[in-house]
Coordinates of C-alpha atoms in Angstrom, one line a residue:
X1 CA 0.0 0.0 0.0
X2 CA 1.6 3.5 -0.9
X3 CA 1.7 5.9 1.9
X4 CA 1.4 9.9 2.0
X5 CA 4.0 11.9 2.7
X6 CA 3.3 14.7 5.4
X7 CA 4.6 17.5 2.7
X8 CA 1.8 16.4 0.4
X9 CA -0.6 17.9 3.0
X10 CA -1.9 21.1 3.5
X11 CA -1.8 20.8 7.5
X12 CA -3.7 24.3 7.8
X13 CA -6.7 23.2 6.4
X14 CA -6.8 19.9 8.0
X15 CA -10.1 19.4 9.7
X16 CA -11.4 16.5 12.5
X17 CA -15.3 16.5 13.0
X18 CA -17.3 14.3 15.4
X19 CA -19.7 11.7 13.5
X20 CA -22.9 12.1 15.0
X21 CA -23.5 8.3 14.2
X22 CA -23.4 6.4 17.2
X23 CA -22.2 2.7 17.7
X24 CA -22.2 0.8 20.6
X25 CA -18.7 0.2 22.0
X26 CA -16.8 3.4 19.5
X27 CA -17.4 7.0 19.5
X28 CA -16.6 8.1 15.6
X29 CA -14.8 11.4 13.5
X30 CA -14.2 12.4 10.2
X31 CA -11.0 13.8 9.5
X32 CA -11.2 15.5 6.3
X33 CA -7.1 16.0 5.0
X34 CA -6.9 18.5 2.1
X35 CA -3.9 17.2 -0.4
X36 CA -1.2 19.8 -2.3
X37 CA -3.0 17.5 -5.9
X38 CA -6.5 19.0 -5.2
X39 CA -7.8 15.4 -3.9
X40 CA -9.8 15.7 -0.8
X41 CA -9.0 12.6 2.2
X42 CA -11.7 12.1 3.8
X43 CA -10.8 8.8 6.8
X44 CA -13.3 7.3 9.5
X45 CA -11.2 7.1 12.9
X46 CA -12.6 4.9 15.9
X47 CA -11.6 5.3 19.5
X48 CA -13.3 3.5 22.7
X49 CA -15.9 5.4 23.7
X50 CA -15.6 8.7 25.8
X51 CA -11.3 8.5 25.3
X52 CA -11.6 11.5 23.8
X53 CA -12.9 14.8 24.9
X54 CA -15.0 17.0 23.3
X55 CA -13.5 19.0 20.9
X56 CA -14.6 22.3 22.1
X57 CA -14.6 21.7 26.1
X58 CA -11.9 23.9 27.4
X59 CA -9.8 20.3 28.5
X60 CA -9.7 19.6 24.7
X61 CA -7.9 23.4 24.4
X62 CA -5.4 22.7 26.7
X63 CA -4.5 19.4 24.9
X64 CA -4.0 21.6 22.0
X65 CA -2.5 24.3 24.1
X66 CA 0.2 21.9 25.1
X67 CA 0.9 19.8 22.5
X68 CA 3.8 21.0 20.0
X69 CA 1.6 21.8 17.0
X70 CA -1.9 22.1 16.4
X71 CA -3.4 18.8 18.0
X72 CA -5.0 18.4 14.1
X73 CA -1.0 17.5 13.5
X74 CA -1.4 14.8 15.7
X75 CA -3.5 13.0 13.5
X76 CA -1.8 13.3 10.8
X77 CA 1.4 11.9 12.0
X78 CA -0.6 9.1 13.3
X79 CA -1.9 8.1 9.8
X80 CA 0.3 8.8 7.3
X81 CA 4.0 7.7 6.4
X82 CA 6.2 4.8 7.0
X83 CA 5.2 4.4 10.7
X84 CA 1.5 5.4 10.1
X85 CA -1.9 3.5 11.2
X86 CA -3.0 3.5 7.5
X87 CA 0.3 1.5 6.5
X88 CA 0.0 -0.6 9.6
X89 CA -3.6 -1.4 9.2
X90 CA -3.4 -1.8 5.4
X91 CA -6.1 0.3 4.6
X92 CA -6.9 3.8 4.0
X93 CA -10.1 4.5 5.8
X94 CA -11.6 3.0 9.4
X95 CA -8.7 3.8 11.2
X96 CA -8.8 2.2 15.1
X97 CA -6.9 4.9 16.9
X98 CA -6.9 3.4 20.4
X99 CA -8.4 3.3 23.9
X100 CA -7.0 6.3 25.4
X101 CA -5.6 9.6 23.8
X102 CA -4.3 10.7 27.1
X103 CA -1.8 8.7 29.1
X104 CA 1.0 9.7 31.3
X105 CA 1.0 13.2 30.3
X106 CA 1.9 11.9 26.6
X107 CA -0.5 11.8 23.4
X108 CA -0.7 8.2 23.0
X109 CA -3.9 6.1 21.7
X110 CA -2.8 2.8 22.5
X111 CA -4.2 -0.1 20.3
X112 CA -2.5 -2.8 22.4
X113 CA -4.2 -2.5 25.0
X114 CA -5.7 -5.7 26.6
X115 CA -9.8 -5.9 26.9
X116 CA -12.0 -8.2 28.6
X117 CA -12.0 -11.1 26.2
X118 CA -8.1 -11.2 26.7
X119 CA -8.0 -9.8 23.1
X120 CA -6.2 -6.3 21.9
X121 CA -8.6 -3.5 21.2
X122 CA -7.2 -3.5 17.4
X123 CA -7.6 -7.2 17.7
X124 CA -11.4 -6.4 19.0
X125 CA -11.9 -3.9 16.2
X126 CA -10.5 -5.6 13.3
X127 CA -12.7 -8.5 14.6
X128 CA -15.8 -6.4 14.4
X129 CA -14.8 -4.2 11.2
X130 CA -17.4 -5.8 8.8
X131 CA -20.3 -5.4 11.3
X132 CA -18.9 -1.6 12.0
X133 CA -18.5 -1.0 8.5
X134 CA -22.3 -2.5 7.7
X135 CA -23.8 -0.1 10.3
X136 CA -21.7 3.2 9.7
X137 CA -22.5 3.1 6.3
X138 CA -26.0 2.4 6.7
X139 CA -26.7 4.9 8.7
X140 CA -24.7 7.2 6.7
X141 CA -26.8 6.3 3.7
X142 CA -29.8 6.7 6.1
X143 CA -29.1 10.3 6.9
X144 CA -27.8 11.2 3.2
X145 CA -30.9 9.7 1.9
X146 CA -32.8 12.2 4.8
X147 CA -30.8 15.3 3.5
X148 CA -31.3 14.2 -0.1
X149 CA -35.1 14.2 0.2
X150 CA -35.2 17.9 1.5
X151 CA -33.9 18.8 -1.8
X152 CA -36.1 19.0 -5.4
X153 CA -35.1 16.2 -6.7
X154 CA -35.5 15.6 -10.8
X155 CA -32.9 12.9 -11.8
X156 CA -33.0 10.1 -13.7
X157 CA -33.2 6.5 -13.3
X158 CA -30.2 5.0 -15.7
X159 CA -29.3 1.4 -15.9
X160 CA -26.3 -0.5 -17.5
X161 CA -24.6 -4.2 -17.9
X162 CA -22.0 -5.8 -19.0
X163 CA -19.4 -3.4 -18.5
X164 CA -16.4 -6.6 -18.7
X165 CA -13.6 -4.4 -16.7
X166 CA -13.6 -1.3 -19.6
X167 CA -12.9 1.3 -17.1
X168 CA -12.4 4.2 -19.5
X169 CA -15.7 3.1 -21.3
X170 CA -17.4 2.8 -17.5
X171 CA -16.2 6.5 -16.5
X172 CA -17.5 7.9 -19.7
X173 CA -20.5 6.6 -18.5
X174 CA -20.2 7.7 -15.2
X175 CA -20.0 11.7 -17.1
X176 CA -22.9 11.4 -18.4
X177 CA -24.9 10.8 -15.2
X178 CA -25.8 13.7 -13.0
X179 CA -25.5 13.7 -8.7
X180 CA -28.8 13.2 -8.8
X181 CA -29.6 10.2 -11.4
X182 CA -29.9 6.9 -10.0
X183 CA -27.6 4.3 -11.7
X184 CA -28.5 0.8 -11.9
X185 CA -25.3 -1.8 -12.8
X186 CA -26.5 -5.4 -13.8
X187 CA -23.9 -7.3 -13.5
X188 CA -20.5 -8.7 -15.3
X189 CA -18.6 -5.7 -14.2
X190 CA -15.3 -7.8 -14.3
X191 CA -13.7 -10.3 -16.9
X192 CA -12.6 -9.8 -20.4
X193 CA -11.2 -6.2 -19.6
X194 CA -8.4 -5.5 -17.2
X195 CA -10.3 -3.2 -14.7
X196 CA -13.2 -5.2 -13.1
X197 CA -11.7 -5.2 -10.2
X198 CA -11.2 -1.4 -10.4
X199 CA -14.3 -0.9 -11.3
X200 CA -16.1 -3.1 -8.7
X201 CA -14.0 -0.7 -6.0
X202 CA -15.0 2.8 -8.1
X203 CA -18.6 1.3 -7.4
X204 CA -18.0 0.5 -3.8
X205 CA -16.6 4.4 -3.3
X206 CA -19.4 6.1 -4.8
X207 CA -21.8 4.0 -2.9
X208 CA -20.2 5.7 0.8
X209 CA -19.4 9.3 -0.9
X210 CA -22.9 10.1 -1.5
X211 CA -22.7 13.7 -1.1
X212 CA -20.9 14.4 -4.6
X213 CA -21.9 10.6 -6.7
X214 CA -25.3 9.2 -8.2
X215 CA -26.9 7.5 -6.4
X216 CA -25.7 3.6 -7.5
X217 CA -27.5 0.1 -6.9
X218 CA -25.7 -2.9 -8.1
X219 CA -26.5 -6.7 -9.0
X220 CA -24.9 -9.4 -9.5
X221 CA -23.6 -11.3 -13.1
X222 CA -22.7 -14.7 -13.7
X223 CA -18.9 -13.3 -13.7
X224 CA -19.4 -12.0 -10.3
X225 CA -20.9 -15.8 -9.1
X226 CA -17.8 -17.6 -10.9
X227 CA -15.3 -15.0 -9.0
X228 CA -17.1 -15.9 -5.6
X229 CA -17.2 -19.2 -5.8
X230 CA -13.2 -19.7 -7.2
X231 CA -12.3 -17.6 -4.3
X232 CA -14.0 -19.2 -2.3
X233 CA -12.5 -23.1 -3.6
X234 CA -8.7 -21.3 -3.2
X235 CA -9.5 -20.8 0.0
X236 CA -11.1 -23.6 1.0
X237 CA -8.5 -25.7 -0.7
X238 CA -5.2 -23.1 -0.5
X239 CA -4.9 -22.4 -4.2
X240 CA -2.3 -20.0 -5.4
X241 CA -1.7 -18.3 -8.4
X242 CA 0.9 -20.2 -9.7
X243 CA -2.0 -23.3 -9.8
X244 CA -4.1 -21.2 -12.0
X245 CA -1.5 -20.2 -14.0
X246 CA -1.1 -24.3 -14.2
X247 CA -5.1 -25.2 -14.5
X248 CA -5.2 -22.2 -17.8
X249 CA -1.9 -23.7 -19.4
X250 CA -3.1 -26.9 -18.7
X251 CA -5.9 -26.4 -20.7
X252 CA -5.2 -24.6 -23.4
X253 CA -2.8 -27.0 -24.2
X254 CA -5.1 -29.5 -24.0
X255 CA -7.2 -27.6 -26.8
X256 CA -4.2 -26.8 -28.9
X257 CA -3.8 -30.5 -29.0
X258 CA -7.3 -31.7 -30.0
X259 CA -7.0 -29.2 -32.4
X260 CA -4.1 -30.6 -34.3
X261 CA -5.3 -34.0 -33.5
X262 CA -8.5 -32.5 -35.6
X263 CA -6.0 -31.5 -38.7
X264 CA -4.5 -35.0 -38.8
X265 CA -1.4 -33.2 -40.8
X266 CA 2.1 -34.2 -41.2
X267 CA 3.1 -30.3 -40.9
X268 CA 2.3 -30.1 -37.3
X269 CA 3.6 -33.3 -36.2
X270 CA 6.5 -32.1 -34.3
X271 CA 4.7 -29.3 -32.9
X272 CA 2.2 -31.5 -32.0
X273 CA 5.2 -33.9 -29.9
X274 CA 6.4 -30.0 -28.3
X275 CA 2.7 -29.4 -27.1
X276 CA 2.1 -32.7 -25.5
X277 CA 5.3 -32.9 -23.9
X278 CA 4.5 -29.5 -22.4
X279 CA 1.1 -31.2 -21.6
X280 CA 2.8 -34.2 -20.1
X281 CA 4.8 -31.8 -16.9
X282 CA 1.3 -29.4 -16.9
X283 CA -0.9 -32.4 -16.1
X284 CA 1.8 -33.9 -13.5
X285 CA 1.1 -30.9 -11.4
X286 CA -2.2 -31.0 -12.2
X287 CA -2.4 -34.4 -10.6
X288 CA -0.3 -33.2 -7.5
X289 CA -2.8 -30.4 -6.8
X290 CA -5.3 -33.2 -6.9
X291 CA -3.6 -35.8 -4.8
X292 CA -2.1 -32.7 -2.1
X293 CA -4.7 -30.3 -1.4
X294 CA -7.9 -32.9 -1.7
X295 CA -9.7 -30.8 -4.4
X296 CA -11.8 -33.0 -7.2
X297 CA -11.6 -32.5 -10.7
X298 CA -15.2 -31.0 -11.1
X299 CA -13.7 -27.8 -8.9
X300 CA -10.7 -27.6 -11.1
X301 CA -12.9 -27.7 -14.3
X302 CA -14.8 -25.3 -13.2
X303 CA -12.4 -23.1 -11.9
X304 CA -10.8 -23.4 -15.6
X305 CA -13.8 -22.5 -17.5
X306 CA -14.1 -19.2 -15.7
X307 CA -10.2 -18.5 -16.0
X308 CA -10.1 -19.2 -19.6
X309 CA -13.3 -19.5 -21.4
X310 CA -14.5 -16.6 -19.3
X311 CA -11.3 -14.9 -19.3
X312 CA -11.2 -14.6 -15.7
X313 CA -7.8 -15.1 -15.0
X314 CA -7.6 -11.2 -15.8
X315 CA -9.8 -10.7 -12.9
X316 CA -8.3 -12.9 -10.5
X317 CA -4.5 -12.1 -10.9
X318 CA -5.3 -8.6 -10.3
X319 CA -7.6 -9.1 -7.3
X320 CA -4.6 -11.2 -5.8
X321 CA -2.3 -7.7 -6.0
X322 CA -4.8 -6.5 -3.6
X323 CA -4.3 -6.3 0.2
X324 CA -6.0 -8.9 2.5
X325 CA -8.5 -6.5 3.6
X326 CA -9.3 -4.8 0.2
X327 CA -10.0 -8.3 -0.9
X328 CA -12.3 -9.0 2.0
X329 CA -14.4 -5.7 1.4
X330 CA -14.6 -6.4 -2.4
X331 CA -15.6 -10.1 -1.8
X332 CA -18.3 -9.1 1.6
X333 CA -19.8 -6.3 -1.0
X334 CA -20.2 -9.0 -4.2
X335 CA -21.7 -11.6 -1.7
X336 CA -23.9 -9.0 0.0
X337 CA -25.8 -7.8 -3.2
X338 CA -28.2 -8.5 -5.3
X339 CA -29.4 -11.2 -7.5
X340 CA -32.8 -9.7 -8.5
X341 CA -34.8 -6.3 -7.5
X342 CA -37.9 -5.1 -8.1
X343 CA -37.7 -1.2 -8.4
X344 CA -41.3 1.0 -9.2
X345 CA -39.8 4.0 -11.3
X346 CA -42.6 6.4 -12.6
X347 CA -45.5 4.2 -11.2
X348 CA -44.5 1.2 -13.5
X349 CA -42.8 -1.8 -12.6
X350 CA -39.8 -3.4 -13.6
X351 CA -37.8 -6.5 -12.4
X352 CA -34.2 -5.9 -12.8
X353 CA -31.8 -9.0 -13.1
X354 CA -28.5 -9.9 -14.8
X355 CA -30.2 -12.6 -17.5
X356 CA -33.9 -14.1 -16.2
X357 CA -36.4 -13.4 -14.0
X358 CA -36.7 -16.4 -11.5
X359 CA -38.2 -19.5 -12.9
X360 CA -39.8 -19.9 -9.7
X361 CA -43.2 -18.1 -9.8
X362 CA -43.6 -17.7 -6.0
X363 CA -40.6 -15.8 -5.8
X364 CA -42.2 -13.0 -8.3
X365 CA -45.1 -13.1 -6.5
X366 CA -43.4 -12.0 -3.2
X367 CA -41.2 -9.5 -5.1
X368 CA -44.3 -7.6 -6.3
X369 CA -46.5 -7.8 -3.1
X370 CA -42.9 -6.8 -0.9
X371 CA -41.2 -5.0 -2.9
X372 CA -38.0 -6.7 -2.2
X373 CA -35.7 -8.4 -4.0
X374 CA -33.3 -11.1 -3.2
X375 CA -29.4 -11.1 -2.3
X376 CA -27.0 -13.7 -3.4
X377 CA -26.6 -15.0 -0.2
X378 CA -30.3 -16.1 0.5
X379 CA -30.7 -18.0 -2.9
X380 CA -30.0 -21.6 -3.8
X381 CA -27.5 -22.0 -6.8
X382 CA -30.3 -23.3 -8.7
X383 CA -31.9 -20.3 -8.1
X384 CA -29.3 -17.6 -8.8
X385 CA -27.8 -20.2 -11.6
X386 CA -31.2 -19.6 -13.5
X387 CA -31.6 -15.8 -12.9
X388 CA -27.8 -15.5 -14.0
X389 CA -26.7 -17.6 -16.8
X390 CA -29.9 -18.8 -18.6
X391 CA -30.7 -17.6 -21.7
X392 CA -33.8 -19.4 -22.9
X393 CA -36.7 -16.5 -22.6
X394 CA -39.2 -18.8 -20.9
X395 CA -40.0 -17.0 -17.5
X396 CA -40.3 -13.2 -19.2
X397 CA -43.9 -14.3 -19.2
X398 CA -44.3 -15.3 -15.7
X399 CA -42.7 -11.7 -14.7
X400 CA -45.1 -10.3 -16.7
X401 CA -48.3 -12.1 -15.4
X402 CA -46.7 -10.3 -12.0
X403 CA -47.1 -7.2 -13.9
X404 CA -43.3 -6.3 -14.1
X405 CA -41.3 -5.5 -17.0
X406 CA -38.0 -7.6 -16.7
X407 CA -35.0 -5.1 -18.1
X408 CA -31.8 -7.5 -18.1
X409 CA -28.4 -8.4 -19.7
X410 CA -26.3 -11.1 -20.6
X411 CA -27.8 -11.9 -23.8
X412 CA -25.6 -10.1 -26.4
X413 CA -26.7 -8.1 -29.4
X414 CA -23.3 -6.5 -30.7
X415 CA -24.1 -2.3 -30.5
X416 CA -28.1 -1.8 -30.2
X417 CA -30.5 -3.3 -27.0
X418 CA -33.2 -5.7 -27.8
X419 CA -36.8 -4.8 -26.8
X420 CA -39.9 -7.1 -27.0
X421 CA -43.3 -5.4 -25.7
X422 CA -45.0 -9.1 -25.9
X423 CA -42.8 -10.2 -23.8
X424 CA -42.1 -7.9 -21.6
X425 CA -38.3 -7.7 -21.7
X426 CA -35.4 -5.5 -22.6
X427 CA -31.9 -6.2 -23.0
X428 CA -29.4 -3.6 -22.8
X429 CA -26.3 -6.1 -23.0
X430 CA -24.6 -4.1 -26.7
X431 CA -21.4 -6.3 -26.6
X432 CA -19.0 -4.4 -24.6
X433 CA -15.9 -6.2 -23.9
X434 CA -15.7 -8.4 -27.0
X435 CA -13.6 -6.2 -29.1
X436 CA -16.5 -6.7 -32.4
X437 CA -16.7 -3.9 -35.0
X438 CA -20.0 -3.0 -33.5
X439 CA -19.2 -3.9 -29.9
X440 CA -20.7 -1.1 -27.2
X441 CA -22.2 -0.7 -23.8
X442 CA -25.4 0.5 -24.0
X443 CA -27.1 3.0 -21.2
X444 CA -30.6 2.9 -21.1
X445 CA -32.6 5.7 -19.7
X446 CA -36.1 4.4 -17.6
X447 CA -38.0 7.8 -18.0
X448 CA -38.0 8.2 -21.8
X449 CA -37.0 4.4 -23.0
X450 CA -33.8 6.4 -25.0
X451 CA -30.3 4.7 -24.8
X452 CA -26.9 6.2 -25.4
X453 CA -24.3 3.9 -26.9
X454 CA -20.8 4.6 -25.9
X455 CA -18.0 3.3 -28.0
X456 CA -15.3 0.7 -25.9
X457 CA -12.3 2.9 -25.0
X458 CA -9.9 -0.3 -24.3
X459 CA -7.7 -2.2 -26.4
X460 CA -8.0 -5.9 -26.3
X461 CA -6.2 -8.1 -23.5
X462 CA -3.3 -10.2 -24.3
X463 CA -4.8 -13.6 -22.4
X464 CA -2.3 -14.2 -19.7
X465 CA -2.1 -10.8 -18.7
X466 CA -1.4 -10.6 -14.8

């Protein structure tokens, strides 16, 4: 993780606020660090409740009055650079400061200290970061939400898909939507491109910066499922990357091979001996991995399809460069979304999914009488397997017997979307990511059923790019 550097500051116009939200065992500030670039930090810090004083009681003044510098210094020094508790805690935001600011006359906020389950109070915190993280930004969201209804409010309601890690193509999109426009993203952010998981974190920011981004509600694709569950098998199993980079070679060999088994020509004979020898020291490890680490052969299949068919392995290489606790947050916000959500925009309604509206008709049912949709991590996989990947158009009619209009991706129609008023559908998936002549991501405007087509700004990926 880089780290600041104190000169990159402008200390004078560093401010430290109190968060009004209140949590149970932490009392909560903003410290809002102006850079010498223009960008604006803006950091969560935690402390045990009641350690600190309040920040304009006269005891808070004489902390200031005898510290060296302005007491905002203080922070400062205690979050950025070499020695910083951003570098320490590997990340750059939700920043346990400590259990006491004042101690023995010095400005300390110990994290070491010892709690009643015999753990650390960084242990205790680090412990409970997800559960903080879910309630902060709830209630954050809450109270922008709150603010954000006091306004006049005219925005749109925008949706996308199939985006396949174009990040250039995605931020053009992102100028084209106002503060107040409401963004929907269906899925297949990642794969293909080189910037899904760039993206997926873009996403993530917006979602807690509320105050100067769209509003932005994401589902899940069939991409997204395949990432989940790999990461979830390397885990499980202890996969690294140099066994995917096996599993891909592995199998691409094995295609190059059936392929000139296919030709049955004298020309590629000797090539033909160099592939399978390659083959032969591939498939020795591939039968190690098997025989080490306990993991069947369907897993590994599976695993390949979405690293090479899928063109994963773009995706997961890069999410591996990423700190242990970025790759928790991006992983806990994938498995905490959506699958499917009913949304009623201008009194009509309309079920938004990745591919298919569920083939289950009860589940439709309770969408329309709830209004609620249905996370990843409630369904079955024959359940979000249907709603993700299927591409038969046979439940478009039970969504419309519920009344909804089902607005989807997945199925590709290289540069236009595909309506169909008799059934009751429209795909906005324009090919983005496949590198056609006529290849485009589409955005699709709810109000006035108008779409804006916006050319792929990426070149195409070299397949082993890590």
């Amino acid at each position: 993780m880089e780290y600041m550097e104190e000169k990159d500051i402008v200390k004078s116009k560093v401010k430290i606020s109190e968060s009004k939200i209140q949590l149970q065992k932490y009392d909560m500030y903003y410290i809002t660090i102006p850079m010498k670039n223009g960008e604006i930090k803006k950091i969560r810090l935690f402390c045990e409740k009641g350690t600190i004083p309040d920040f304009q009681s006269d005891l808070f003044k004489t902390y200031k009055k005898n510290y060296k510098e302005e007491l905002n210094y203080f922070f400062i020094q205690r979050l950025f650079g070499k020695n910083g508790l951003m570098l320490k805690q590997v990340r750059d935001d939700y920043i346990y400061l400590g259990g006491e600011f004042l101690q023995n006359d010095n400005y300390l906020a110990s994290r070491h200290m010892i709690q009643e389950n015999g753990k650390t109070g960084q242990q205790n915190f680090n412990d409970n970061l997800f559960k903080i993280k879910m309630q902060v930004e709830a209630k954050e969201k809450q109270n922008n939400n709150q603010n954000q209804s006091t306004l006049e409010s005219s925005g749109k309601h925008y949706i996308i898909s199939d985006i396949h890690g174009m990040y250039g193509t995605y931020k053009n999109v992102m100028k084209k939507i106002k503060h107040n426009d409401h963004l929907y993203i269906l899925g297949d952010v990642i794969d293909r491109g080189k910037d899904g998981i760039k993206i997926i974190q873009d996403i993530m920011i917006r979602q807690i910066n509320r105050n100067s981004n769209p509003q932005i509600t994401f589902l899940l694709g069939n991409h997204e499922i395949q990432f989940l569950e790999t990461v979830l098998i390397m885990e499980n199993y202890g996969l690294c990357e140099e066994d995917l980079i096996n599993i891909i070679q592995r199998k691409k060999l094995k295609e190059q091979i059936e392929e000139y088994h296919l030709l049955n020509d004298d020309i590629y004979k000797e090539e033909l001996k160099r592939y399978e020898e390659k083959f032969r020291k591939c498939d020795e490890k591939y039968q190690e991995l098997i025989d080490n680490k306990k993991i069947n052969e369907k897993n590994l299949y599976y695993i390949g399809i979405w690293l090479t068919t899928n063109r994963g392995n773009i995706t997961i290489f890069d999410f591996l460069k990423k700190n242990r606790q970025e790759q928790k947050d991006i992983y806990e916000f994938l498995y905490n979304s959506h699958v499917v959500l009913p949304q009623q925009i201008n009194h009509k309604d309309y079920l938004l999914v990745h591919a298919m509206p569920p083939k289950n008709l009860n589940m439709i049912q309770t969408m329309k009488e709830t209004g609620k949709g249905y996370k990843y991590s409630e369904l079955s996989r024959e359940d979000y397997g249907h709603m993700l990947q299927e591409k038969k158009e046979d439940t478009y009619q039970k969504s419309k017997e519920c009344g909804f209009t089902t607005i989807c991706g997945h199925t590709t129609k290289d540069g236009e979307i595909v309506r169909d008023e008799e059934k009751a559908f429209i795909r906005i998936d324009a090919g983005c990511g496949y590198h056609r002549p006529d290849s485009k991501l589409a955005l699709y405007c709810v109000e006035d059923d108008s779409v804006q087509y916006i050319d792929e700004k990426e070149e195409k990926q070299d397949f082993l790019n890590r």
